[in-house]
Amino acid sequence: MQACVLRFMMVQSVAVLLVGCAGERSVDPLSVASPNAAVLSAPPVAAPANVSATAVSETRIDIAWLDKSDNESGFEVHRSPSGANGTFSLLATTAANVTSYRDSALVAVTQYCYQVRAVRVSGNRKSYSSFSNSACATTASPPPPPPPPPPPIPNAASILGATPTSSNSAAVGWVDNSANEDGFRVYRSGDGGSTWVLAFTETAGNGWANVWGATERLNCYRVVAFNVTGESSPSNTACTTPPATPSNPVATALGTELELTWNDDSGSKTVIRCGSTRGPAARRPATRSIPTRGNGFSPSSQPTRPAYESPLPVRAINCGSSR
């Protein structure tokens, strides 16, 4: 008759009753086949703590934790894209004593949550700690696109000429040779081009400007195109001299003729122009231009005008410009 021995053991809170008979080999309780044998047989490991998640950029979040165990084989980092109460899945594993992980290639402006647990491997047996707290972070917005490069400096304009429009102004015209200018600046020189001052800024794209000029002095003009990048090189130069206005015009009726006299105060005029500026348009005489040859004008067939018409005005005209 064989003697049998009862062995009663506790294996991680599980009671096991083993029976062995004399002459037979004792049973190792840890060798009992069980679906949970690998987990139950591994030494316990403490869970990490104080997990944090920090968004570093629009595609990266850094995770950090406190290692609370001294016997782990590594850590598992789990991630949830659906919030702290969402579904977590294994993202990465690390070696022992590692306390951070960098999660990259993420989507901008998206929240990600993380949990970490310690892993203990002993032979072919593995055990896990409980999960840490959850930590969430939202990736940053992508940076704005860089601004477009500045446009190139405009091409230089070509000046057409300068013509006096009064005793102290001149009309300056030019050709626009650029498609990217914001406007034009007209510069004037009163010393033949040695120094230049800004006389007018044109942004309407008219191609001409009426600018100031000193009476009875040579005024030179040039034009530059400009945009946000800078100014073009200057155009060619055009010069003109606004003539002084004739003074003291007097109209005298001589029978059927009208004699007009004035003081010639200009030394730079090309012609003298006179004409009526008031009265019915149908009865207004045509403007006359006469060569510079004296201080009077007496048309042979000019009829006298009604009393309500003004004396004929007189202008000195310099029609030329030099370039």
PDB file of C-alpha atoms in Angstrom:
ATOM      1  CA  MET A   1       0.000   0.000   0.000  1.00  0.00           C
ATOM      2  CA  GLN A   2       1.368   3.401  -0.980  1.00  0.00           C
ATOM      3  CA  ALA A   3       1.549   6.268   1.500  1.00  0.00           C
ATOM      4  CA  CYS A   4       0.047   9.404   0.177  1.00  0.00           C
ATOM      5  CA  VAL A   5       0.857  12.983   1.310  1.00  0.00           C
ATOM      6  CA  LEU A   6      -1.446  15.935   1.067  1.00  0.00           C
ATOM      7  CA  ARG A   7       0.117  19.285   0.256  1.00  0.00           C
ATOM      8  CA  PHE A   8      -1.883  22.457   0.621  1.00  0.00           C
ATOM      9  CA  MET A   9      -0.257  25.586  -0.809  1.00  0.00           C
ATOM     10  CA  MET A  10      -1.235  29.183  -1.589  1.00  0.00           C
ATOM     11  CA  VAL A  11      -0.073  30.551  -4.912  1.00  0.00           C
ATOM     12  CA  GLN A  12      -0.902  34.272  -5.219  1.00  0.00           C
ATOM     13  CA  SER A  13      -4.206  33.922  -3.321  1.00  0.00           C
ATOM     14  CA  VAL A  14      -5.160  30.713  -5.159  1.00  0.00           C
ATOM     15  CA  ALA A  15      -5.480  27.618  -2.954  1.00  0.00           C
ATOM     16  CA  VAL A  16      -4.030  24.503  -4.517  1.00  0.00           C
ATOM     17  CA  LEU A  17      -4.426  20.994  -3.038  1.00  0.00           C
ATOM     18  CA  LEU A  18      -1.882  18.553  -4.336  1.00  0.00           C
ATOM     19  CA  VAL A  19      -1.731  14.837  -3.627  1.00  0.00           C
ATOM     20  CA  GLY A  20       1.454  12.799  -3.885  1.00  0.00           C
ATOM     21  CA  CYS A  21       1.884   9.143  -3.155  1.00  0.00           C
ATOM     22  CA  ALA A  22       4.974   7.374  -1.914  1.00  0.00           C
ATOM     23  CA  GLY A  23       7.280   6.469  -4.717  1.00  0.00           C
ATOM     24  CA  GLU A  24       5.831   9.212  -6.917  1.00  0.00           C
ATOM     25  CA  ARG A  25       7.403  12.601  -7.770  1.00  0.00           C
ATOM     26  CA  SER A  26       6.020  15.688  -5.989  1.00  0.00           C
ATOM     27  CA  VAL A  27       4.128  18.260  -8.132  1.00  0.00           C
ATOM     28  CA  ASP A  28       5.581  21.784  -8.449  1.00  0.00           C
ATOM     29  CA  PRO A  29       2.678  24.126  -7.906  1.00  0.00           C
ATOM     30  CA  LEU A  30       4.205  26.726 -10.291  1.00  0.00           C
ATOM     31  CA  SER A  31       4.236  24.111 -13.033  1.00  0.00           C
ATOM     32  CA  VAL A  32       0.486  23.684 -12.958  1.00  0.00           C
ATOM     33  CA  ALA A  33      -0.816  24.478 -16.370  1.00  0.00           C
ATOM     34  CA  SER A  34      -2.961  27.625 -16.297  1.00  0.00           C
ATOM     35  CA  PRO A  35      -3.782  30.401 -18.798  1.00  0.00           C
ATOM     36  CA  ASN A  36      -2.532  32.918 -16.221  1.00  0.00           C
ATOM     37  CA  ALA A  37       0.503  30.979 -15.050  1.00  0.00           C
ATOM     38  CA  ALA A  38       3.023  33.350 -16.749  1.00  0.00           C
ATOM     39  CA  VAL A  39       1.471  36.454 -15.141  1.00  0.00           C
ATOM     40  CA  LEU A  40       0.877  34.979 -11.733  1.00  0.00           C
ATOM     41  CA  SER A  41       4.360  33.617 -11.410  1.00  0.00           C
ATOM     42  CA  ALA A  42       6.251  36.872 -12.210  1.00  0.00           C
ATOM     43  CA  PRO A  43       7.375  39.165  -9.393  1.00  0.00           C
ATOM     44  CA  PRO A  44       5.179  42.265  -8.873  1.00  0.00           C
ATOM     45  CA  VAL A  45       6.229  45.677 -10.315  1.00  0.00           C
ATOM     46  CA  ALA A  46       5.135  49.174  -9.231  1.00  0.00           C
ATOM     47  CA  ALA A  47       3.198  51.461 -11.595  1.00  0.00           C
ATOM     48  CA  PRO A  48       4.790  54.693 -12.877  1.00  0.00           C
ATOM     49  CA  ALA A  49       3.326  57.975 -11.639  1.00  0.00           C
ATOM     50  CA  ASN A  50       2.936  61.654 -12.574  1.00  0.00           C
ATOM     51  CA  VAL A  51       2.618  61.079 -16.297  1.00  0.00           C
ATOM     52  CA  SER A  52       2.618  64.351 -18.276  1.00  0.00           C
ATOM     53  CA  ALA A  53       2.148  65.192 -21.961  1.00  0.00           C
ATOM     54  CA  THR A  54       3.491  68.374 -23.549  1.00  0.00           C
ATOM     55  CA  ALA A  55       2.786  69.528 -27.119  1.00  0.00           C
ATOM     56  CA  VAL A  56       6.069  70.707 -28.610  1.00  0.00           C
ATOM     57  CA  SER A  57       4.912  71.448 -32.150  1.00  0.00           C
ATOM     58  CA  GLU A  58       2.087  70.748 -34.555  1.00  0.00           C
ATOM     59  CA  THR A  59       3.382  67.167 -35.058  1.00  0.00           C
ATOM     60  CA  ARG A  60       5.043  66.213 -31.749  1.00  0.00           C
ATOM     61  CA  ILE A  61       4.102  65.540 -28.093  1.00  0.00           C
ATOM     62  CA  ASP A  62       6.610  64.662 -25.380  1.00  0.00           C
ATOM     63  CA  ILE A  63       5.515  62.223 -22.629  1.00  0.00           C
ATOM     64  CA  ALA A  64       7.296  61.981 -19.265  1.00  0.00           C
ATOM     65  CA  TRP A  65       6.708  59.928 -16.103  1.00  0.00           C
ATOM     66  CA  LEU A  66       8.145  59.054 -12.695  1.00  0.00           C
ATOM     67  CA  ASP A  67       9.733  55.612 -12.355  1.00  0.00           C
ATOM     68  CA  LYS A  68       8.372  54.128  -9.098  1.00  0.00           C
ATOM     69  CA  SER A  69       9.838  50.623  -9.452  1.00  0.00           C
ATOM     70  CA  ASP A  70      13.349  49.247  -9.193  1.00  0.00           C
ATOM     71  CA  ASN A  71      12.790  45.932 -10.907  1.00  0.00           C
ATOM     72  CA  GLU A  72      11.044  46.774 -14.194  1.00  0.00           C
ATOM     73  CA  SER A  73      12.328  45.488 -17.501  1.00  0.00           C
ATOM     74  CA  GLY A  74      10.841  48.435 -19.353  1.00  0.00           C
ATOM     75  CA  PHE A  75       7.725  50.521 -19.900  1.00  0.00           C
ATOM     76  CA  GLU A  76       4.809  50.473 -22.305  1.00  0.00           C
ATOM     77  CA  VAL A  77       3.342  53.743 -23.608  1.00  0.00           C
ATOM     78  CA  HIS A  78      -0.301  53.529 -24.671  1.00  0.00           C
ATOM     79  CA  ARG A  79      -2.128  56.222 -26.652  1.00  0.00           C
ATOM     80  CA  SER A  80      -5.758  57.210 -27.193  1.00  0.00           C
ATOM     81  CA  PRO A  81      -6.834  59.579 -29.994  1.00  0.00           C
ATOM     82  CA  SER A  82     -10.358  59.774 -28.545  1.00  0.00           C
ATOM     83  CA  GLY A  83      -9.823  61.337 -25.140  1.00  0.00           C
ATOM     84  CA  ALA A  84      -8.906  60.122 -21.656  1.00  0.00           C
ATOM     85  CA  ASN A  85     -11.916  57.799 -21.593  1.00  0.00           C
ATOM     86  CA  GLY A  86     -11.324  56.520 -25.098  1.00  0.00           C
ATOM     87  CA  THR A  87      -9.658  53.363 -26.317  1.00  0.00           C
ATOM     88  CA  PHE A  88      -5.922  53.117 -25.621  1.00  0.00           C
ATOM     89  CA  SER A  89      -3.604  51.002 -27.731  1.00  0.00           C
ATOM     90  CA  LEU A  90       0.084  50.187 -27.414  1.00  0.00           C
ATOM     91  CA  LEU A  91       2.222  52.938 -28.956  1.00  0.00           C
ATOM     92  CA  ALA A  92       5.768  52.029 -27.948  1.00  0.00           C
ATOM     93  CA  THR A  93       7.941  50.139 -25.445  1.00  0.00           C
ATOM     94  CA  THR A  94      11.071  51.462 -23.759  1.00  0.00           C
ATOM     95  CA  ALA A  95      13.991  49.999 -21.838  1.00  0.00           C
ATOM     96  CA  ALA A  96      14.241  49.983 -18.050  1.00  0.00           C
ATOM     97  CA  ASN A  97      14.835  53.274 -16.217  1.00  0.00           C
ATOM     98  CA  VAL A  98      13.585  55.336 -19.173  1.00  0.00           C
ATOM     99  CA  THR A  99      11.242  58.138 -18.084  1.00  0.00           C
ATOM    100  CA  SER A 100      10.234  59.874 -21.309  1.00  0.00           C
ATOM    101  CA  TYR A 101       9.057  59.236 -24.846  1.00  0.00           C
ATOM    102  CA  ARG A 102       8.725  61.475 -27.919  1.00  0.00           C
ATOM    103  CA  ASP A 103       5.618  60.898 -30.027  1.00  0.00           C
ATOM    104  CA  SER A 104       6.028  62.401 -33.491  1.00  0.00           C
ATOM    105  CA  ALA A 105       4.387  62.458 -36.946  1.00  0.00           C
ATOM    106  CA  LEU A 106       1.108  63.583 -35.362  1.00  0.00           C
ATOM    107  CA  VAL A 107      -1.756  65.588 -36.856  1.00  0.00           C
ATOM    108  CA  ALA A 108      -1.864  69.313 -36.096  1.00  0.00           C
ATOM    109  CA  VAL A 109      -4.521  70.689 -33.728  1.00  0.00           C
ATOM    110  CA  THR A 110      -5.447  67.196 -32.465  1.00  0.00           C
ATOM    111  CA  GLN A 111      -5.711  65.897 -28.894  1.00  0.00           C
ATOM    112  CA  TYR A 112      -3.829  62.752 -27.878  1.00  0.00           C
ATOM    113  CA  CYS A 113      -3.966  61.044 -24.438  1.00  0.00           C
ATOM    114  CA  TYR A 114      -1.365  58.726 -22.909  1.00  0.00           C
ATOM    115  CA  GLN A 115      -1.003  56.087 -20.171  1.00  0.00           C
ATOM    116  CA  VAL A 116       2.153  54.254 -19.107  1.00  0.00           C
ATOM    117  CA  ARG A 117       2.712  50.947 -17.298  1.00  0.00           C
ATOM    118  CA  ALA A 118       5.809  49.105 -16.170  1.00  0.00           C
ATOM    119  CA  VAL A 119       6.718  45.651 -17.491  1.00  0.00           C
ATOM    120  CA  ARG A 120       8.661  42.913 -15.621  1.00  0.00           C
ATOM    121  CA  VAL A 121      10.117  39.962 -17.554  1.00  0.00           C
ATOM    122  CA  SER A 122      11.586  36.973 -15.703  1.00  0.00           C
ATOM    123  CA  GLY A 123      12.622  34.109 -17.964  1.00  0.00           C
ATOM    124  CA  ASN A 124       9.611  33.282 -20.059  1.00  0.00           C
ATOM    125  CA  ARG A 125       7.320  34.926 -17.560  1.00  0.00           C
ATOM    126  CA  LYS A 126       6.014  38.533 -17.795  1.00  0.00           C
ATOM    127  CA  SER A 127       4.056  40.736 -15.422  1.00  0.00           C
ATOM    128  CA  TYR A 128       2.618  44.268 -15.703  1.00  0.00           C
ATOM    129  CA  SER A 129       1.945  47.068 -13.280  1.00  0.00           C
ATOM    130  CA  SER A 130      -1.344  48.877 -13.245  1.00  0.00           C
ATOM    131  CA  PHE A 131      -1.670  51.800 -15.646  1.00  0.00           C
ATOM    132  CA  SER A 132      -0.599  55.281 -14.634  1.00  0.00           C
ATOM    133  CA  ASN A 133      -2.802  58.337 -14.715  1.00  0.00           C
ATOM    134  CA  SER A 134      -3.883  59.637 -18.125  1.00  0.00           C
ATOM    135  CA  ALA A 135      -2.245  62.740 -19.563  1.00  0.00           C
ATOM    136  CA  CYS A 136      -3.534  64.594 -22.649  1.00  0.00           C
ATOM    137  CA  ALA A 137      -2.137  67.305 -24.917  1.00  0.00           C
ATOM    138  CA  THR A 138      -3.242  68.976 -28.150  1.00  0.00           C
ATOM    139  CA  THR A 139      -0.790  69.527 -30.964  1.00  0.00           C
ATOM    140  CA  ALA A 140      -0.143  73.110 -32.006  1.00  0.00           C
ATOM    141  CA  SER A 141      -1.480  74.874 -35.064  1.00  0.00           C
ATOM    142  CA  PRO A 142       0.845  74.827 -38.046  1.00  0.00           C
ATOM    143  CA  PRO A 143       2.792  78.056 -38.613  1.00  0.00           C
ATOM    144  CA  PRO A 144       1.402  80.461 -41.213  1.00  0.00           C
ATOM    145  CA  PRO A 145       2.901  80.196 -44.672  1.00  0.00           C
ATOM    146  CA  PRO A 146       5.836  82.489 -45.311  1.00  0.00           C
ATOM    147  CA  PRO A 147       4.996  85.804 -46.969  1.00  0.00           C
ATOM    148  CA  PRO A 148       5.536  86.007 -50.702  1.00  0.00           C
ATOM    149  CA  PRO A 149       8.866  87.430 -51.784  1.00  0.00           C
ATOM    150  CA  PRO A 150       8.842  91.167 -52.448  1.00  0.00           C
ATOM    151  CA  PRO A 151       8.336  92.223 -56.053  1.00  0.00           C
ATOM    152  CA  PRO A 152      11.329  93.327 -58.090  1.00  0.00           C
ATOM    153  CA  ILE A 153      12.064  97.022 -58.391  1.00  0.00           C
ATOM    154  CA  PRO A 154      10.038  98.538 -61.266  1.00  0.00           C
ATOM    155  CA  ASN A 155      11.543  99.420 -64.609  1.00  0.00           C
ATOM    156  CA  ALA A 156      12.452 103.041 -65.170  1.00  0.00           C
ATOM    157  CA  ALA A 157       9.854 105.300 -66.801  1.00  0.00           C
ATOM    158  CA  SER A 158      10.531 107.311 -69.947  1.00  0.00           C
ATOM    159  CA  ILE A 159       9.762 111.005 -69.664  1.00  0.00           C
ATOM    160  CA  LEU A 160       8.032 112.580 -72.663  1.00  0.00           C
ATOM    161  CA  GLY A 161       8.470 116.264 -71.897  1.00  0.00           C
ATOM    162  CA  ALA A 162       7.646 119.212 -69.652  1.00  0.00           C
ATOM    163  CA  THR A 163       5.477 122.156 -70.699  1.00  0.00           C
ATOM    164  CA  PRO A 164       4.542 125.206 -68.588  1.00  0.00           C
ATOM    165  CA  THR A 165       0.864 125.383 -67.643  1.00  0.00           C
ATOM    166  CA  SER A 166       1.151 128.714 -65.820  1.00  0.00           C
ATOM    167  CA  SER A 167       3.819 131.095 -64.645  1.00  0.00           C
ATOM    168  CA  ASN A 168       4.698 128.698 -61.786  1.00  0.00           C
ATOM    169  CA  SER A 169       3.721 125.197 -62.928  1.00  0.00           C
ATOM    170  CA  ALA A 170       4.460 122.683 -65.651  1.00  0.00           C
ATOM    171  CA  ALA A 171       2.833 119.553 -67.026  1.00  0.00           C
ATOM    172  CA  VAL A 172       5.234 116.598 -67.003  1.00  0.00           C
ATOM    173  CA  GLY A 173       4.379 113.471 -68.997  1.00  0.00           C
ATOM    174  CA  TRP A 174       6.016 110.036 -69.054  1.00  0.00           C
ATOM    175  CA  VAL A 175       5.656 106.483 -70.359  1.00  0.00           C
ATOM    176  CA  ASP A 176       5.078 103.656 -67.865  1.00  0.00           C
ATOM    177  CA  ASN A 177       7.557 100.877 -68.673  1.00  0.00           C
ATOM    178  CA  SER A 178       6.713  98.632 -65.710  1.00  0.00           C
ATOM    179  CA  ALA A 179       3.787  96.449 -64.639  1.00  0.00           C
ATOM    180  CA  ASN A 180       4.525  96.206 -60.904  1.00  0.00           C
ATOM    181  CA  GLU A 181       4.839  99.803 -59.720  1.00  0.00           C
ATOM    182  CA  ASP A 182       2.703 101.308 -56.968  1.00  0.00           C
ATOM    183  CA  GLY A 183       3.092 104.810 -58.365  1.00  0.00           C
ATOM    184  CA  PHE A 184       5.503 107.432 -59.620  1.00  0.00           C
ATOM    185  CA  ARG A 185       7.457 110.237 -58.002  1.00  0.00           C
ATOM    186  CA  VAL A 186       8.259 113.391 -59.949  1.00  0.00           C
ATOM    187  CA  TYR A 187      11.461 115.125 -58.860  1.00  0.00           C
ATOM    188  CA  ARG A 188      12.390 118.720 -59.724  1.00  0.00           C
ATOM    189  CA  SER A 189      15.761 120.393 -59.975  1.00  0.00           C
ATOM    190  CA  GLY A 190      16.242 124.161 -60.015  1.00  0.00           C
ATOM    191  CA  ASP A 191      19.999 124.028 -60.550  1.00  0.00           C
ATOM    192  CA  GLY A 192      20.272 122.109 -63.793  1.00  0.00           C
ATOM    193  CA  GLY A 193      20.218 118.637 -62.227  1.00  0.00           C
ATOM    194  CA  SER A 194      22.762 118.972 -59.433  1.00  0.00           C
ATOM    195  CA  THR A 195      20.178 118.486 -56.681  1.00  0.00           C
ATOM    196  CA  TRP A 196      16.676 117.024 -56.810  1.00  0.00           C
ATOM    197  CA  VAL A 197      13.623 117.454 -54.553  1.00  0.00           C
ATOM    198  CA  LEU A 198      10.330 115.571 -54.601  1.00  0.00           C
ATOM    199  CA  ALA A 199       7.715 117.657 -56.416  1.00  0.00           C
ATOM    200  CA  PHE A 200       4.767 115.269 -56.781  1.00  0.00           C
ATOM    201  CA  THR A 201       3.670 111.669 -56.139  1.00  0.00           C
ATOM    202  CA  GLU A 202       1.310 110.080 -58.633  1.00  0.00           C
ATOM    203  CA  THR A 203      -0.549 106.828 -57.803  1.00  0.00           C
ATOM    204  CA  ALA A 204      -3.466 107.020 -60.240  1.00  0.00           C
ATOM    205  CA  GLY A 205      -1.435 105.858 -63.225  1.00  0.00           C
ATOM    206  CA  ASN A 206      -2.292 108.882 -65.384  1.00  0.00           C
ATOM    207  CA  GLY A 207       1.162 109.156 -66.905  1.00  0.00           C
ATOM    208  CA  TRP A 208       1.348 112.902 -66.302  1.00  0.00           C
ATOM    209  CA  ALA A 209       1.338 115.419 -63.463  1.00  0.00           C
ATOM    210  CA  ASN A 210       0.980 119.174 -63.111  1.00  0.00           C
ATOM    211  CA  VAL A 211       3.824 120.224 -60.802  1.00  0.00           C
ATOM    212  CA  TRP A 212       5.241 123.426 -59.409  1.00  0.00           C
ATOM    213  CA  GLY A 213       8.003 125.301 -61.164  1.00  0.00           C
ATOM    214  CA  ALA A 214       9.817 128.546 -60.450  1.00  0.00           C
ATOM    215  CA  THR A 215       8.842 131.462 -62.686  1.00  0.00           C
ATOM    216  CA  GLU A 216      11.398 132.585 -65.279  1.00  0.00           C
ATOM    217  CA  ARG A 217      13.824 129.868 -64.148  1.00  0.00           C
ATOM    218  CA  LEU A 218      14.902 126.641 -65.767  1.00  0.00           C
ATOM    219  CA  ASN A 219      13.065 123.793 -64.061  1.00  0.00           C
ATOM    220  CA  CYS A 220      14.170 120.225 -64.816  1.00  0.00           C
ATOM    221  CA  TYR A 221      12.083 117.160 -64.056  1.00  0.00           C
ATOM    222  CA  ARG A 222      12.604 113.411 -63.899  1.00  0.00           C
ATOM    223  CA  VAL A 223      10.354 110.514 -62.866  1.00  0.00           C
ATOM    224  CA  VAL A 224      10.980 107.324 -60.884  1.00  0.00           C
ATOM    225  CA  ALA A 225       8.605 104.377 -60.490  1.00  0.00           C
ATOM    226  CA  PHE A 226       8.301 102.879 -57.008  1.00  0.00           C
ATOM    227  CA  ASN A 227       6.799  99.927 -55.121  1.00  0.00           C
ATOM    228  CA  VAL A 228       7.279  98.305 -51.706  1.00  0.00           C
ATOM    229  CA  THR A 229      10.757  97.134 -52.693  1.00  0.00           C
ATOM    230  CA  GLY A 230      12.109 100.529 -53.693  1.00  0.00           C
ATOM    231  CA  GLU A 231      12.516 103.040 -56.488  1.00  0.00           C
ATOM    232  CA  SER A 232      13.497 102.431 -60.075  1.00  0.00           C
ATOM    233  CA  SER A 233      16.401 104.226 -61.630  1.00  0.00           C
ATOM    234  CA  PRO A 234      15.481 107.770 -62.735  1.00  0.00           C
ATOM    235  CA  SER A 235      13.991 108.482 -66.135  1.00  0.00           C
ATOM    236  CA  ASN A 236      15.556 110.802 -68.623  1.00  0.00           C
ATOM    237  CA  THR A 237      15.262 114.529 -67.838  1.00  0.00           C
ATOM    238  CA  ALA A 238      12.983 117.199 -69.312  1.00  0.00           C
ATOM    239  CA  CYS A 239      13.460 120.931 -68.621  1.00  0.00           C
ATOM    240  CA  THR A 240      11.312 123.991 -69.208  1.00  0.00           C
ATOM    241  CA  THR A 241      10.997 127.621 -68.029  1.00  0.00           C
ATOM    242  CA  PRO A 242       7.554 128.870 -66.959  1.00  0.00           C
ATOM    243  CA  PRO A 243       7.252 132.425 -68.377  1.00  0.00           C
ATOM    244  CA  ALA A 244       6.077 135.363 -66.320  1.00  0.00           C
ATOM    245  CA  THR A 245       2.483 136.444 -66.836  1.00  0.00           C
ATOM    246  CA  PRO A 246       2.135 139.652 -68.908  1.00  0.00           C
ATOM    247  CA  SER A 247       0.883 142.507 -66.786  1.00  0.00           C
ATOM    248  CA  ASN A 248      -1.420 145.475 -67.196  1.00  0.00           C
ATOM    249  CA  PRO A 249      -3.416 144.359 -70.253  1.00  0.00           C
ATOM    250  CA  VAL A 250      -5.550 147.190 -71.730  1.00  0.00           C
ATOM    251  CA  ALA A 251      -8.161 146.886 -74.468  1.00  0.00           C
ATOM    252  CA  THR A 252      -9.084 150.061 -76.381  1.00  0.00           C
ATOM    253  CA  ALA A 253     -11.956 150.362 -78.865  1.00  0.00           C
ATOM    254  CA  LEU A 254     -10.883 152.148 -82.055  1.00  0.00           C
ATOM    255  CA  GLY A 255     -14.018 152.429 -84.134  1.00  0.00           C
ATOM    256  CA  THR A 256     -14.596 148.966 -85.514  1.00  0.00           C
ATOM    257  CA  GLU A 257     -11.280 147.740 -84.149  1.00  0.00           C
ATOM    258  CA  LEU A 258     -10.107 146.701 -80.685  1.00  0.00           C
ATOM    259  CA  GLU A 259      -6.546 147.365 -79.667  1.00  0.00           C
ATOM    260  CA  LEU A 260      -4.966 145.323 -76.848  1.00  0.00           C
ATOM    261  CA  THR A 261      -1.768 146.333 -75.113  1.00  0.00           C
ATOM    262  CA  TRP A 262       0.173 144.812 -72.182  1.00  0.00           C
ATOM    263  CA  ASN A 263       3.508 144.816 -70.414  1.00  0.00           C
ATOM    264  CA  ASP A 264       5.847 142.050 -71.543  1.00  0.00           C
ATOM    265  CA  ASP A 265       7.382 140.746 -68.293  1.00  0.00           C
ATOM    266  CA  SER A 266       8.796 137.499 -69.656  1.00  0.00           C
ATOM    267  CA  GLY A 267      12.049 136.815 -71.367  1.00  0.00           C
ATOM    268  CA  SER A 268      11.314 133.154 -71.990  1.00  0.00           C
ATOM    269  CA  LYS A 269       7.996 133.158 -73.875  1.00  0.00           C
ATOM    270  CA  THR A 270       7.492 131.700 -77.310  1.00  0.00           C
ATOM    271  CA  VAL A 271       4.109 133.261 -78.141  1.00  0.00           C
ATOM    272  CA  ILE A 272       1.545 135.602 -76.578  1.00  0.00           C
ATOM    273  CA  ARG A 273      -1.980 134.177 -76.337  1.00  0.00           C
ATOM    274  CA  CYS A 274      -5.076 136.315 -75.848  1.00  0.00           C
ATOM    275  CA  GLY A 275      -8.808 135.700 -75.858  1.00  0.00           C
ATOM    276  CA  SER A 276     -12.112 136.441 -74.161  1.00  0.00           C
ATOM    277  CA  THR A 277     -13.106 134.546 -71.025  1.00  0.00           C
ATOM    278  CA  ARG A 278     -16.587 135.978 -70.448  1.00  0.00           C
ATOM    279  CA  GLY A 279     -19.733 136.705 -72.380  1.00  0.00           C
ATOM    280  CA  PRO A 280     -22.013 134.433 -74.414  1.00  0.00           C
ATOM    281  CA  ALA A 281     -20.065 131.579 -75.971  1.00  0.00           C
ATOM    282  CA  ALA A 282     -21.504 132.310 -79.398  1.00  0.00           C
ATOM    283  CA  ARG A 283     -20.120 135.850 -79.206  1.00  0.00           C
ATOM    284  CA  ARG A 284     -16.751 134.918 -77.660  1.00  0.00           C
ATOM    285  CA  PRO A 285     -13.835 135.600 -80.012  1.00  0.00           C
ATOM    286  CA  ALA A 286     -11.406 132.797 -80.712  1.00  0.00           C
ATOM    287  CA  THR A 287      -8.186 132.701 -78.739  1.00  0.00           C
ATOM    288  CA  ARG A 288      -5.350 134.177 -80.732  1.00  0.00           C
ATOM    289  CA  SER A 289      -1.669 133.265 -80.490  1.00  0.00           C
ATOM    290  CA  ILE A 290       0.779 135.774 -81.861  1.00  0.00           C
ATOM    291  CA  PRO A 291       4.563 135.686 -82.160  1.00  0.00           C
ATOM    292  CA  THR A 292       6.705 137.495 -79.639  1.00  0.00           C
ATOM    293  CA  ARG A 293       7.287 140.815 -81.320  1.00  0.00           C
ATOM    294  CA  GLY A 294       5.989 143.627 -79.174  1.00  0.00           C
ATOM    295  CA  ASN A 295       3.528 144.568 -76.542  1.00  0.00           C
ATOM    296  CA  GLY A 296       0.302 144.917 -78.518  1.00  0.00           C
ATOM    297  CA  PHE A 297      -2.264 143.265 -80.751  1.00  0.00           C
ATOM    298  CA  SER A 298      -4.676 145.084 -83.071  1.00  0.00           C
ATOM    299  CA  PRO A 299      -6.852 142.796 -85.231  1.00  0.00           C
ATOM    300  CA  SER A 300      -8.020 144.711 -88.284  1.00  0.00           C
ATOM    301  CA  SER A 301     -11.578 143.319 -88.293  1.00  0.00           C
ATOM    302  CA  GLN A 302     -12.235 142.831 -84.562  1.00  0.00           C
ATOM    303  CA  PRO A 303     -15.696 144.338 -83.832  1.00  0.00           C
ATOM    304  CA  THR A 304     -16.333 146.085 -80.569  1.00  0.00           C
ATOM    305  CA  ARG A 305     -18.017 143.998 -77.877  1.00  0.00           C
ATOM    306  CA  PRO A 306     -20.960 144.753 -75.606  1.00  0.00           C
ATOM    307  CA  ALA A 307     -20.088 146.444 -72.356  1.00  0.00           C
ATOM    308  CA  TYR A 308     -20.661 143.322 -70.235  1.00  0.00           C
ATOM    309  CA  GLU A 309     -17.686 141.548 -71.775  1.00  0.00           C
ATOM    310  CA  SER A 310     -14.327 141.758 -69.998  1.00  0.00           C
ATOM    311  CA  PRO A 311     -11.111 142.939 -71.536  1.00  0.00           C
ATOM    312  CA  LEU A 312      -9.232 140.212 -73.328  1.00  0.00           C
ATOM    313  CA  PRO A 313      -6.844 138.267 -71.023  1.00  0.00           C
ATOM    314  CA  VAL A 314      -3.249 137.787 -72.069  1.00  0.00           C
ATOM    315  CA  ARG A 315      -0.927 134.837 -71.368  1.00  0.00           C
ATOM    316  CA  ALA A 316       2.703 134.275 -72.190  1.00  0.00           C
ATOM    317  CA  ILE A 317       3.326 130.774 -73.507  1.00  0.00           C
ATOM    318  CA  ASN A 318       6.567 128.800 -73.653  1.00  0.00           C
ATOM    319  CA  CYS A 319       5.725 125.810 -75.813  1.00  0.00           C
ATOM    320  CA  GLY A 320       9.126 124.188 -75.814  1.00  0.00           C
ATOM    321  CA  SER A 321      10.852 121.773 -73.459  1.00  0.00           C
ATOM    322  CA  SER A 322      14.397 120.534 -73.498  1.00  0.00           C
ATOM    323  CA  ARG A 323      15.506 116.992 -72.725  1.00  0.00           C
TER     324      ARG A 323
END
